mmCIF file of C-alpha atoms in Angstrom:
data_model
loop_
_atom_site.group_PDB
_atom_site.id
_atom_site.type_symbol
_atom_site.label_atom_id
_atom_site.label_comp_id
_atom_site.label_asym_id
_atom_site.label_seq_id
_atom_site.Cartn_x
_atom_site.Cartn_y
_atom_site.Cartn_z
ATOM 1 C CA THR A 1 15.729 39.565 -3.475
ATOM 2 C CA GLY A 2 14.375 37.697 -0.349
ATOM 3 C CA SER A 3 11.800 40.446 0.581
ATOM 4 C CA LYS A 4 8.144 39.429 0.696
ATOM 5 C CA LEU A 5 6.232 39.819 -2.489
ATOM 6 C CA LYS A 6 3.277 41.830 -1.559
ATOM 7 C CA ARG A 7 0.347 42.899 -3.656
ATOM 8 C CA GLN A 8 0.201 46.581 -4.166
ATOM 9 C CA PRO A 9 -3.041 48.464 -3.165
ATOM 10 C CA GLY A 10 -5.413 48.853 -5.896
ATOM 11 C CA SER A 11 -3.387 46.742 -8.222
ATOM 12 C CA GLU A 12 -4.727 43.647 -9.915
ATOM 13 C CA LYS A 13 -1.510 42.604 -11.301
ATOM 14 C CA ARG A 14 0.305 39.594 -9.873
ATOM 15 C CA PRO A 15 3.889 39.060 -9.649
ATOM 16 C CA TRP A 16 5.139 37.141 -12.637
ATOM 17 C CA ASN A 17 6.276 34.103 -10.705
ATOM 18 C CA VAL A 18 3.214 33.805 -8.381
ATOM 19 C CA HIS A 19 0.329 31.733 -9.193
ATOM 20 C CA GLN A 20 -2.009 29.697 -7.231
ATOM 21 C CA PRO A 21 -4.418 27.510 -9.307
ATOM 22 C CA ASP A 22 -7.370 27.772 -7.013
ATOM 23 C CA ASN A 23 -6.642 31.614 -6.048
ATOM 24 C CA ARG A 24 -6.973 30.698 -2.477
ATOM 25 C CA CYS A 25 -3.228 31.412 -1.778
ATOM 26 C CA TRP A 26 -3.498 34.803 -3.412
ATOM 27 C CA ASN A 27 -6.811 35.871 -2.073
ATOM 28 C CA ASN A 28 -6.727 34.701 1.438
ATOM 29 C CA GLU A 29 -3.277 33.321 2.297
ATOM 30 C CA LYS A 30 0.091 35.047 2.359
ATOM 31 C CA CYS A 31 2.458 34.196 -0.394
ATOM 32 C CA LEU A 32 6.227 34.825 0.002
ATOM 33 C CA ASN A 33 9.003 34.770 -2.393
ATOM 34 C CA VAL A 34 11.841 32.258 -1.715
ATOM 35 C CA GLY A 35 14.291 33.801 0.459
ATOM 36 C CA CYS A 36 17.364 33.836 -1.657
ATOM 37 C CA SER A 37 19.618 36.964 -2.482
ATOM 38 C CA SER A 38 20.345 37.805 -6.059
ATOM 39 C CA SER A 39 23.999 36.741 -5.492
ATOM 40 C CA GLU A 40 22.920 33.243 -4.317
ATOM 41 C CA VAL A 41 20.615 32.809 -7.444
ATOM 42 C CA ALA A 42 23.405 33.850 -9.592
ATOM 43 C CA ARG A 43 25.653 31.010 -8.265
ATOM 44 C CA VAL A 44 22.901 28.558 -8.824
ATOM 45 C CA GLY A 45 23.164 28.624 -12.643
ATOM 46 C CA SER A 46 20.623 25.514 -13.066
ATOM 47 C CA LEU A 47 17.820 27.078 -11.259
ATOM 48 C CA ASP A 48 15.260 27.526 -13.918
ATOM 49 C CA ARG A 49 12.775 29.555 -11.904
ATOM 50 C CA LEU A 50 11.988 30.980 -8.384
ATOM 51 C CA GLN A 51 8.871 29.666 -6.718
ATOM 52 C CA PRO A 52 6.642 31.382 -4.014
ATOM 53 C CA LEU A 53 6.113 29.916 -0.593
ATOM 54 C CA CYS A 54 2.488 29.532 0.575
ATOM 55 C CA PRO A 55 1.040 28.120 3.789
ATOM 56 C CA VAL A 56 -0.368 24.590 3.361
ATOM 57 C CA GLU A 57 -2.318 22.952 6.222
ATOM 58 C CA GLY A 58 -0.155 20.027 7.374
ATOM 59 C CA ARG A 59 -2.713 17.343 8.245
ATOM 60 C CA PHE A 60 -1.004 14.200 7.020
ATOM 61 C CA GLY A 61 -1.161 11.708 9.942
ATOM 62 C CA GLY A 62 -1.176 14.477 12.676
ATOM 63 C CA ALA A 63 -2.776 17.579 14.157
ATOM 64 C CA ARG A 64 -3.832 20.394 11.860
ATOM 65 C CA SER A 65 -1.314 23.089 11.671
ATOM 66 C CA GLN A 66 -0.321 25.931 9.338
ATOM 67 C CA VAL A 67 3.044 25.578 7.827
ATOM 68 C CA GLU A 68 4.879 27.211 5.002
ATOM 69 C CA LEU A 69 5.670 24.972 2.085
ATOM 70 C CA PRO A 70 6.996 26.008 -1.419
ATOM 71 C CA LEU A 71 4.338 26.117 -3.954
ATOM 72 C CA ARG A 72 6.587 24.053 -6.177
ATOM 73 C CA ALA A 73 9.192 23.072 -3.807
ATOM 74 C CA LEU A 74 10.553 20.088 -5.710
ATOM 75 C CA GLN A 75 11.230 22.205 -8.830
ATOM 76 C CA PHE A 76 12.987 24.648 -6.663
ATOM 77 C CA LYS A 77 15.241 22.403 -4.559
ATOM 78 C CA ARG A 78 16.372 20.275 -7.418
ATOM 79 C CA GLY A 79 18.308 23.060 -9.076
ATOM 80 C CA LEU A 80 19.602 24.019 -5.691
ATOM 81 C CA LEU A 81 20.534 20.453 -4.705
ATOM 82 C CA HIS A 82 22.164 19.886 -8.091
ATOM 83 C CA GLU A 83 24.600 22.903 -7.367
ATOM 84 C CA PHE A 84 25.103 21.748 -3.645
ATOM 85 C CA ARG A 85 26.033 18.197 -4.688
ATOM 86 C CA LYS A 86 28.609 19.627 -7.129
ATOM 87 C CA GLY A 87 30.083 21.643 -4.515
ATOM 88 C CA ASN A 88 29.230 25.050 -6.109
ATOM 89 C CA THR A 89 27.459 26.478 -3.019
ATOM 90 C CA SER A 90 27.016 25.732 0.629
ATOM 91 C CA LYS A 91 24.331 24.243 2.771
ATOM 92 C CA GLU A 92 23.502 27.743 4.334
ATOM 93 C CA GLN A 93 23.476 29.505 1.011
ATOM 94 C CA VAL A 94 20.954 27.120 -0.633
ATOM 95 C CA ARG A 95 19.057 27.105 2.643
ATOM 96 C CA LEU A 96 19.068 23.472 3.141
ATOM 97 C CA HIS A 97 18.891 23.459 6.894
ATOM 98 C CA ASP A 98 15.273 22.926 6.885
ATOM 99 C CA LEU A 99 15.170 20.003 4.382
ATOM 100 C CA VAL A 100 15.348 16.355 5.217
ATOM 101 C CA GLN A 101 15.204 13.068 3.396
ATOM 102 C CA GLN A 102 12.083 11.356 4.554
ATOM 103 C CA LEU A 103 10.944 7.812 4.209
ATOM 104 C CA PRO A 104 7.826 7.652 2.123
ATOM 105 C CA LYS A 105 4.441 8.148 3.866
ATOM 106 C CA ALA A 106 2.776 6.693 0.755
ATOM 107 C CA ILE A 107 3.828 4.405 -1.912
ATOM 108 C CA ILE A 108 2.195 3.837 -5.418
ATOM 109 C CA ILE A 109 2.780 -0.044 -5.374
ATOM 110 C CA GLY A 110 1.362 -0.817 -8.930
ATOM 111 C CA VAL A 111 0.110 -1.766 -11.273
ATOM 112 C CA ARG A 112 2.556 -2.032 -14.131
ATOM 113 C CA LYS A 113 1.171 -0.219 -17.312
ATOM 114 C CA GLY A 114 -1.724 1.067 -15.116
ATOM 115 C CA GLY A 115 -0.633 4.622 -15.220
ATOM 116 C CA THR A 116 1.741 4.829 -12.144
ATOM 117 C CA ARG A 117 4.140 7.452 -13.675
ATOM 118 C CA ALA A 118 1.176 9.587 -14.718
ATOM 119 C CA LEU A 119 -0.204 9.215 -11.172
ATOM 120 C CA LEU A 120 3.016 10.178 -9.563
ATOM 121 C CA GLU A 121 3.591 13.235 -11.756
ATOM 122 C CA MET A 122 0.179 14.500 -11.263
ATOM 123 C CA LEU A 123 0.414 14.194 -7.453
ATOM 124 C CA ASN A 124 3.514 16.044 -7.750
ATOM 125 C CA LEU A 125 1.430 19.058 -8.594
ATOM 126 C CA HIS A 126 0.417 19.396 -5.014
ATOM 127 C CA PRO A 127 2.669 21.562 -2.916
ATOM 128 C CA ALA A 128 2.743 19.122 0.015
ATOM 129 C CA VAL A 129 3.838 16.127 -2.181
ATOM 130 C CA VAL A 130 7.515 15.472 -3.098
ATOM 131 C CA LYS A 131 8.228 12.584 -5.460
ATOM 132 C CA ALA A 132 11.018 10.163 -5.638
ATOM 133 C CA SER A 133 11.979 10.671 -9.369
ATOM 134 C CA GLN A 134 13.115 7.229 -10.131
ATOM 135 C CA GLU A 135 11.864 3.747 -9.217
ATOM 136 C CA ILE A 136 13.979 2.776 -6.350
ATOM 137 C CA HIS A 137 13.070 -1.041 -6.313
ATOM 138 C CA PHE A 138 14.023 -1.422 -2.653
ATOM 139 C CA PHE A 139 11.387 -3.905 -1.450
ATOM 140 C CA ASP A 140 11.405 -5.982 -4.410
ATOM 141 C CA ASN A 141 15.118 -6.324 -5.054
ATOM 142 C CA ASP A 142 16.984 -8.477 -2.522
ATOM 143 C CA GLU A 143 20.227 -6.814 -3.255
ATOM 144 C CA ASN A 144 18.842 -3.300 -2.514
ATOM 145 C CA TYR A 145 16.860 -4.472 0.364
ATOM 146 C CA ALA A 146 19.981 -5.934 2.068
ATOM 147 C CA LYS A 147 21.384 -2.430 1.863
ATOM 148 C CA GLY A 148 19.207 -1.451 4.706
ATOM 149 C CA ILE A 149 16.710 1.168 5.454
ATOM 150 C CA GLU A 150 19.094 4.161 5.651
ATOM 151 C CA TRP A 151 20.167 3.271 2.048
ATOM 152 C CA TYR A 152 16.659 3.586 1.111
ATOM 153 C CA ARG A 153 16.097 6.966 2.918
ATOM 154 C CA LYS A 154 19.015 8.367 1.147
ATOM 155 C CA LYS A 155 17.477 7.657 -2.264
ATOM 156 C CA MET A 156 14.495 9.973 -1.226
ATOM 157 C CA PRO A 157 14.226 13.547 -2.432
ATOM 158 C CA PHE A 158 14.840 16.451 0.241
ATOM 159 C CA SER A 159 11.700 17.821 1.465
ATOM 160 C CA TYR A 160 10.285 19.964 4.359
ATOM 161 C CA PRO A 161 9.360 17.792 7.330
ATOM 162 C CA GLN A 162 5.551 18.874 6.858
ATOM 163 C CA GLN A 163 5.659 17.507 3.182
ATOM 164 C CA ILE A 164 5.092 13.825 2.421
ATOM 165 C CA THR A 165 7.455 11.799 0.168
ATOM 166 C CA ILE A 166 5.783 9.465 -2.509
ATOM 167 C CA GLU A 167 7.689 6.833 -4.467
ATOM 168 C CA LYS A 168 6.488 4.349 -6.958
ATOM 169 C CA SER A 169 7.783 1.017 -8.121
ATOM 170 C CA PRO A 170 4.905 -1.047 -9.921
ATOM 171 C CA ALA A 171 6.873 -4.362 -9.359
ATOM 172 C CA TYR A 172 5.902 -4.123 -5.577
ATOM 173 C CA PHE A 173 2.327 -5.108 -6.282
ATOM 174 C CA ILE A 174 3.205 -8.511 -7.593
ATOM 175 C CA THR A 175 6.361 -9.454 -5.682
ATOM 176 C CA GLU A 176 5.720 -11.826 -2.970
ATOM 177 C CA GLU A 177 8.118 -10.569 -0.271
ATOM 178 C CA VAL A 178 7.130 -6.983 -0.569
ATOM 179 C CA PRO A 179 4.043 -6.630 1.525
ATOM 180 C CA GLU A 180 5.966 -7.885 4.555
ATOM 181 C CA ARG A 181 8.963 -5.694 4.020
ATOM 182 C CA ILE A 182 6.891 -2.583 3.758
ATOM 183 C CA TYR A 183 4.888 -3.578 6.680
ATOM 184 C CA LYS A 184 8.158 -3.743 8.801
ATOM 185 C CA MET A 185 9.133 -0.304 7.688
ATOM 186 C CA ASN A 186 5.698 1.288 8.349
ATOM 187 C CA SER A 187 2.602 -0.649 9.253
ATOM 188 C CA SER A 188 0.349 2.393 8.761
ATOM 189 C CA ILE A 189 1.731 3.472 5.408
ATOM 190 C CA LYS A 190 -0.805 4.401 2.664
ATOM 191 C CA LEU A 191 -0.678 2.290 -0.325
ATOM 192 C CA LEU A 192 -1.985 3.566 -3.917
ATOM 193 C CA ILE A 193 -2.873 0.982 -6.484
ATOM 194 C CA ILE A 194 -3.649 2.219 -10.137
ATOM 195 C CA VAL A 195 -5.428 -0.318 -12.221
ATOM 196 C CA ARG A 196 -6.723 -0.240 -15.816
ATOM 197 C CA GLU A 197 -9.113 -2.578 -17.607
ATOM 198 C CA PRO A 198 -7.254 -6.157 -17.362
ATOM 199 C CA THR A 199 -7.078 -6.987 -20.897
ATOM 200 C CA THR A 200 -6.027 -3.431 -22.098
ATOM 201 C CA ARG A 201 -3.177 -3.436 -19.472
ATOM 202 C CA ALA A 202 -2.096 -6.810 -20.606
ATOM 203 C CA ILE A 203 -1.809 -5.482 -24.164
ATOM 204 C CA SER A 204 -0.125 -2.558 -23.040
ATOM 205 C CA ASP A 205 2.462 -4.598 -20.957
ATOM 206 C CA TYR A 206 3.084 -6.580 -24.155
ATOM 207 C CA THR A 207 3.559 -3.493 -26.314
ATOM 208 C CA GLN A 208 6.047 -2.241 -23.969
ATOM 209 C CA VAL A 209 8.112 -5.490 -23.997
ATOM 210 C CA LEU A 210 7.761 -5.585 -27.918
ATOM 211 C CA GLU A 211 9.162 -2.078 -28.340
ATOM 212 C CA GLY A 212 12.045 -2.979 -26.333
ATOM 213 C CA LYS A 213 12.666 -6.173 -28.460
ATOM 214 C CA GLU A 214 12.271 -4.194 -31.580
ATOM 215 C CA ARG A 215 14.974 -1.666 -30.478
ATOM 216 C CA LYS A 216 17.266 -4.488 -30.176
ATOM 217 C CA ASN A 217 16.321 -5.927 -33.611
ATOM 218 C CA LYS A 218 14.871 -9.081 -31.912
ATOM 219 C CA THR A 219 11.822 -10.933 -32.920
ATOM 220 C CA TYR A 220 8.992 -11.426 -30.482
ATOM 221 C CA TYR A 221 5.947 -13.636 -30.531
ATOM 222 C CA LYS A 222 2.519 -12.147 -31.251
ATOM 223 C CA PHE A 223 0.269 -11.326 -28.242
ATOM 224 C CA GLU A 224 -2.321 -14.014 -29.160
ATOM 225 C CA LYS A 225 0.428 -16.747 -29.113
ATOM 226 C CA LEU A 226 1.529 -15.751 -25.625
ATOM 227 C CA ALA A 227 -1.900 -15.029 -24.035
ATOM 228 C CA ILE A 228 -3.604 -18.118 -25.208
ATOM 229 C CA ASP A 229 -2.132 -21.671 -24.756
ATOM 230 C CA PRO A 230 -1.817 -23.446 -28.149
ATOM 231 C CA ASN A 231 -2.332 -26.710 -26.390
ATOM 232 C CA THR A 232 -5.576 -26.074 -24.720
ATOM 233 C CA CYS A 233 -6.777 -22.895 -26.459
ATOM 234 C CA GLU A 234 -7.410 -21.381 -22.920
ATOM 235 C CA VAL A 235 -5.916 -18.305 -21.325
ATOM 236 C CA ASN A 236 -2.372 -18.803 -20.551
ATOM 237 C CA THR A 237 -1.918 -17.901 -16.775
ATOM 238 C CA LYS A 238 1.845 -18.576 -17.107
ATOM 239 C CA TYR A 239 2.275 -15.583 -19.338
ATOM 240 C CA LYS A 240 3.303 -12.676 -16.854
ATOM 241 C CA ALA A 241 1.182 -10.083 -18.652
ATOM 242 C CA VAL A 242 -1.878 -12.196 -17.797
ATOM 243 C CA ARG A 243 -1.063 -12.884 -14.292
ATOM 244 C CA THR A 244 -0.297 -9.170 -13.408
ATOM 245 C CA SER A 245 -3.971 -8.350 -14.541
ATOM 246 C CA ILE A 246 -5.466 -10.811 -11.903
ATOM 247 C CA TYR A 247 -5.412 -7.969 -9.552
ATOM 248 C CA THR A 248 -7.477 -9.716 -6.778
ATOM 249 C CA LYS A 249 -4.763 -12.515 -6.423
ATOM 250 C CA HIS A 250 -2.026 -9.863 -5.688
ATOM 251 C CA LEU A 251 -4.129 -7.724 -3.552
ATOM 252 C CA GLU A 252 -5.194 -10.754 -1.285
ATOM 253 C CA ARG A 253 -1.506 -11.215 -0.386
ATOM 254 C CA TRP A 254 -1.309 -7.519 0.650
ATOM 255 C CA LEU A 255 -4.474 -7.870 2.798
ATOM 256 C CA LYS A 256 -2.561 -10.439 5.044
ATOM 257 C CA TYR A 257 -0.511 -7.457 6.264
ATOM 258 C CA PHE A 258 -2.553 -4.306 5.812
ATOM 259 C CA PRO A 259 -6.381 -3.355 6.112
ATOM 260 C CA ILE A 260 -8.219 -2.428 3.169
ATOM 261 C CA GLU A 261 -8.599 1.089 4.551
ATOM 262 C CA GLN A 262 -4.843 1.713 3.843
ATOM 263 C CA PHE A 263 -5.391 1.120 0.222
ATOM 264 C CA HIS A 264 -6.766 3.408 -2.449
ATOM 265 C CA ILE A 265 -7.703 2.271 -5.729
ATOM 266 C CA VAL A 266 -7.108 4.764 -8.607
ATOM 267 C CA ASP A 267 -9.032 4.210 -12.029
ATOM 268 C CA GLY A 268 -6.282 4.418 -14.437
ATOM 269 C CA ASP A 269 -8.617 4.556 -17.466
ATOM 270 C CA ARG A 270 -10.488 7.543 -15.853
ATOM 271 C CA LEU A 271 -7.124 9.361 -15.007
ATOM 272 C CA ILE A 272 -6.463 9.468 -18.821
ATOM 273 C CA THR A 273 -9.808 11.013 -19.751
ATOM 274 C CA GLU A 274 -10.833 12.869 -16.539
ATOM 275 C CA PRO A 275 -7.854 13.303 -14.182
ATOM 276 C CA LEU A 276 -8.999 15.854 -11.777
ATOM 277 C CA PRO A 277 -11.709 13.834 -10.117
ATOM 278 C CA GLU A 278 -9.377 10.950 -9.593
ATOM 279 C CA LEU A 279 -6.807 13.200 -8.153
ATOM 280 C CA GLN A 280 -9.151 14.818 -5.750
ATOM 281 C CA LEU A 281 -10.056 11.416 -4.403
ATOM 282 C CA VAL A 282 -6.217 10.719 -3.712
ATOM 283 C CA GLU A 283 -5.882 14.055 -2.027
ATOM 284 C CA LYS A 284 -8.621 13.110 0.232
ATOM 285 C CA PHE A 285 -7.320 9.623 0.821
ATOM 286 C CA LEU A 286 -3.903 11.196 1.772
ATOM 287 C CA ASN A 287 -5.541 13.805 4.146
ATOM 288 C CA LEU A 288 -4.115 16.688 2.079
ATOM 289 C CA PRO A 289 -5.900 20.028 1.543
ATOM 290 C CA PRO A 290 -7.394 20.237 -1.953
ATOM 291 C CA ARG A 291 -4.779 22.248 -4.041
ATOM 292 C CA ILE A 292 -4.789 20.407 -7.612
ATOM 293 C CA SER A 293 -7.324 22.251 -9.833
ATOM 294 C CA GLN A 294 -8.272 22.214 -13.459
ATOM 295 C CA TYR A 295 -5.914 24.964 -14.168
ATOM 296 C CA ASN A 296 -3.106 22.406 -13.490
ATOM 297 C CA LEU A 297 -4.298 19.985 -16.070
ATOM 298 C CA TYR A 298 -4.733 20.831 -19.823
ATOM 299 C CA PHE A 299 -5.369 18.631 -22.724
ATOM 300 C CA ASN A 300 -2.757 18.390 -25.376
ATOM 301 C CA ALA A 301 -4.499 17.586 -28.580
ATOM 302 C CA THR A 302 -1.170 16.525 -30.322
ATOM 303 C CA ARG A 303 -0.339 13.913 -27.711
ATOM 304 C CA GLY A 304 -4.026 12.959 -27.129
ATOM 305 C CA PHE A 305 -3.333 13.246 -23.258
ATOM 306 C CA TYR A 306 -3.533 15.627 -20.529
ATOM 307 C CA CYS A 307 -0.516 17.629 -19.536
ATOM 308 C CA LEU A 308 0.586 19.315 -16.328
ATOM 309 C CA ARG A 309 0.749 23.063 -15.761
ATOM 310 C CA PHE A 310 2.838 23.804 -12.469
ATOM 311 C CA ASN A 311 2.630 27.585 -13.057
ATOM 312 C CA ILE A 312 2.402 30.301 -15.710
ATOM 313 C CA ILE A 313 5.824 29.390 -16.889
ATOM 314 C CA PHE A 314 6.377 25.731 -16.467
ATOM 315 C CA ASN A 315 4.451 23.030 -18.232
ATOM 316 C CA LYS A 316 5.220 19.337 -18.468
ATOM 317 C CA CYS A 317 3.828 16.575 -20.507
ATOM 318 C CA LEU A 318 4.788 12.868 -20.019
ATOM 319 C CA ALA A 319 7.466 11.131 -21.997
ATOM 320 C CA GLY A 320 6.686 10.245 -25.618
ATOM 321 C CA SER A 321 6.744 6.511 -24.636
ATOM 322 C CA LYS A 322 3.390 7.088 -22.951
ATOM 323 C CA GLY A 323 0.402 6.288 -24.930
ATOM 324 C CA ARG A 324 2.148 3.776 -27.259
ATOM 325 C CA ILE A 325 0.046 2.536 -30.194
ATOM 326 C CA HIS A 326 -1.021 -0.956 -29.349
ATOM 327 C CA PRO A 327 -0.878 -3.680 -32.000
ATOM 328 C CA GLU A 328 -4.042 -5.091 -33.323
ATOM 329 C CA VAL A 329 -5.176 -7.988 -31.480
ATOM 330 C CA ASP A 330 -7.675 -10.752 -32.650
ATOM 331 C CA PRO A 331 -11.130 -9.795 -31.302
ATOM 332 C CA SER A 332 -11.882 -13.422 -30.291
ATOM 333 C CA VAL A 333 -8.789 -13.362 -28.060
ATOM 334 C CA ILE A 334 -9.845 -10.048 -26.456
ATOM 335 C CA THR A 335 -13.252 -11.718 -25.774
ATOM 336 C CA LYS A 336 -11.672 -14.755 -24.351
ATOM 337 C CA LEU A 337 -9.340 -12.679 -21.921
ATOM 338 C CA ARG A 338 -12.344 -10.274 -20.795
ATOM 339 C CA LYS A 339 -14.481 -13.468 -19.956
ATOM 340 C CA PHE A 340 -11.525 -14.926 -18.148
ATOM 341 C CA PHE A 341 -10.980 -11.747 -16.007
ATOM 342 C CA HIS A 342 -14.607 -11.072 -15.256
ATOM 343 C CA PRO A 343 -14.869 -13.237 -12.106
ATOM 344 C CA PHE A 344 -11.567 -11.836 -10.748
ATOM 345 C CA ASN A 345 -12.660 -8.259 -11.408
ATOM 346 C CA GLN A 346 -16.077 -8.783 -9.586
ATOM 347 C CA LYS A 347 -14.034 -10.187 -6.699
ATOM 348 C CA PHE A 348 -11.720 -7.140 -6.780
ATOM 349 C CA TYR A 349 -14.849 -4.748 -6.819
ATOM 350 C CA GLN A 350 -16.181 -6.627 -3.766
ATOM 351 C CA ILE A 351 -13.004 -6.391 -1.744
ATOM 352 C CA THR A 352 -11.998 -2.691 -2.545
ATOM 353 C CA GLY A 353 -15.614 -1.322 -2.650
ATOM 354 C CA ARG A 354 -15.030 0.347 -5.862
ATOM 355 C CA THR A 355 -16.751 -0.801 -9.112
ATOM 356 C CA LEU A 356 -14.966 0.113 -12.217
ATOM 357 C CA ASN A 357 -16.545 0.423 -15.745
ATOM 358 C CA TRP A 358 -14.920 -2.558 -17.249
ATOM 359 C CA PRO A 359 -16.618 -4.939 -19.738
#
């Protein structure tokens, strides 16, 4: 009811809605229940669960300080904000006076079909991270960009000042105007690029387009016909799925505006099989205290992917469209594509300082 949740002396039982994956909050830090009266909760009908507050060290781009952040602030706020926007409750009742809409301090700029959604959802496990739920397409869409930076800010989720907002729009990576536009907003922003083995990524890209065509009962060319120029029998670099997988070409354009130190490369293939080590590297890059643990990630044998565990009640798996079955592709085409991408991959390793396990 707004009172602090305290562990009873000699009791090992934890409050039902309190859980810290790495136990540091419970053992060494003070956890507080969200300050909301029972009458206020009753008015917020869509609020699925209360979440505890827990001190999180705020180190993103500033001095080290102890601040209180919600363990799952986003899940809590979304229910409150939904009611607030419908006019069902006041700003004071839902305690929005401490919340702000911040411009992102980090952006997942790509790559399409590299695992951007999975990365964003997994980073959202961290109590100091608040995600923008939708792809905003501010920097790559001229019409949106013309609406100005305040329009962009208002598309951001509410968060506490000590939290960081992250958005993702994979089209940013390959769109020519985007690096300069982001630089003008924030020249010190941190940029995340999640990549997969280029040939696999290109086939995944094709598969998504193919599925869209099939839903509309439209026919579509086979991958082999699109990826290989029928006149020269060479790789067709005019095919967008191929061009997108030439990572170094796009990265070089970004490096005209940002130093390589402001980029972090995420191994999208490893994020599928071993997500925790990749997420820990991102936490370090973003100067966030380590909070995501193995508890937050569990393998779903039915889906064949890792799912997310926010607390003892709330679990989440990515949409069913993730992990689509790829069509069979002629092995000779795969070999030709991998040979084509190889020199670009080597240059990508050299520029980024990260060597990936690609054939």
